[in-house]
Amino acid sequence: MLQKRAPIITIMGHVDHGKTSLLDFIRHSNLTAREAGGITQHIGAYQIDFQGQKVTFIDTPGHAAFNKMRERGAQVTDLVILVVAANDGVKPQTLESIRFIKESKVPFIVAINKIDLPDLHLEVVKSQLAEAGVLIQEYGGDIEAVEISAKSGLNIDKLLETIVVMADLLELKTDPSAPLEAVVIESTKEKNKGPVARVIVRSGTLQVRQDLIVDEIAGRVRLLENEQGKALEKVLPGEPAEIIGLDDVPEVGSVIRDANASYDQDLTAEFSKTGELEKSFHLSDEINWEKMDLDFMLGDKEKIKLVIKADVKGTLEAILQSLDKDTVEVIACGVGQVTEQDMEIARDGKILLIAFNVKVNNTQKKIAKNMGVKIKEYNIIYHLIEDLQQSMLKLMDSTFDEIVTGEAEILQIFEMKGETIAGVRVKTGELKKSDLLHLKRGEDIIANPVLRIMKHGKEDIDRIGPKNEGGLTFKNKKLDFKVGDIIVAYKKES
Ligand code: GDP
């Protein structure tokens, strides 16, 4: 029999616009007195009860919203909340999120966040949204927008009410007696628990002692736990849980099924897609960025070499997805503690070992020191990316003299066919499509963009001459350019 299920919500938006704060506020404001003192564990998602209605939130790791995580979120997502900070407006990752939401045809609500801040120009944000194709109701469109503060909690109840109303309209119904489908949103191996799969049940019922199968991995549910670490007997559609009892760690995005049930292939195929990057865990020579995107090959450019260890696959994948392939080369990566073997790999050549959300103890530090291996610990992806950008700039500075061959100012930024285009005018010299570039804001070099397309009007060109104008798009996925920034073209001389 069909029953109503909880909507599954993913929060998207530009870095620092308040996604984590919003997730935290909702989670904490919903704790019952009994749970408030208890220990909560991260199971990749959590469920709240709002006015008698259950709502599930996907709780992605790190502060940055990365494409891959978004895609994964949307595989199980019924509704997206697009967070836009009122003081910052629509930014590159906002546009990316919008593009992704539209491609995946998931309904969404806009949450204009940080409205507690002074001197805001909300109409500017709203018109930026309109320019990006998001016409909110106030502007005559049909997209719901709620003005909130994730810090003070202002209007969060209004946002939750909107979610509940929209979820009602979606008529999310499933049959708990249907064959089980649980989507893996995170997976890891833990010392005491063994392989751990964090899932959201899409359909059917997940139960203790059930025989499971996921890709090549089998197992029997030994323990099901919720976010409060409470053991569950069964998990219904729309609900998250942690499964213990699988024989191995399943891939993120894969679908766990009941080993004893029969399935209609077509119905489930959609959820069994695994990402391109899934193949690339562990072995360095399988991570062949060049093969994945030939355009990224840029001659003999210096790269920062990394060995990466992360706590869970979802995080590792988010890191891999967010690295600038043009400047960073991943020699090896994997899930779990930093081992001596990792250090062995890192000791050859100038390879930095990144420990992400995994503790490096003193003994390990000593071994690393003796081997001459540098280990850096992070727990926020954005910080890692920023550090890498800084190191890259230093690396380039120390190796080469740069000769500036042209400078262009970004005069406007516009969106066309899902692409963010920088409209520029060349102030000095010229800009060629093959040039090495810096993006400068004031005196600071903030990124090293790689050109993808250079256009004049509708025509593709490969050079913009002195005082001429053109439109540029870049290969760097997260390039954060603003009007007034300068694109500097340069040559390297060693
Ligand atoms: P995320 O990268 O999108 O997850 O952003 P965070 O939740 O980490 O927030 C980034 C910064 O903005 C943090 O310093 C937050 O304290 C701050 N922030 C988030 N929401 C609000 C808000 O509603 N008002 C104000 N004033 N600051 C906020």
XYZ file of C-alpha atoms in Angstrom, residues 4-8 43 45-47 54-57 78 174 180-183 185 198-206 224-226 232-242:
43
model
C 3.474 9.150 2.358
C 7.223 9.442 2.806
C 9.502 12.205 4.040
C 10.893 14.544 1.385
C 14.682 14.398 0.940
C 25.414 9.524 9.173
C 21.816 12.812 6.499
C 19.396 13.589 9.276
C 15.684 13.701 9.753
C 9.144 14.361 8.770
C 11.779 15.976 6.556
C 15.173 14.456 5.653
C 18.215 16.645 4.994
C 13.232 15.549 -3.974
C 6.095 4.784 -1.673
C 14.357 -2.436 -0.880
C 16.415 0.285 -2.534
C 18.768 2.227 -0.308
C 21.139 4.758 -1.866
C 25.426 8.579 0.457
C 25.315 5.448 5.282
C 22.168 5.351 3.253
C 18.809 6.844 2.548
C 16.049 4.366 1.803
C 14.387 5.213 -1.515
C 11.832 2.465 -1.438
C 10.939 -0.650 0.463
C 12.044 -1.267 4.032
C 15.526 -1.829 5.362
C 21.020 -0.161 11.880
C 21.601 3.147 13.597
C 20.148 6.597 13.347
C 16.705 0.661 14.742
C 14.721 -2.407 13.817
C 13.705 -1.024 10.443
C 14.139 2.017 8.240
C 11.329 3.272 6.016
C 11.437 5.190 2.709
C 12.812 8.708 3.046
C 14.709 7.833 6.213
C 18.498 7.801 6.671
C 20.458 5.167 8.558
C 23.878 3.674 9.052
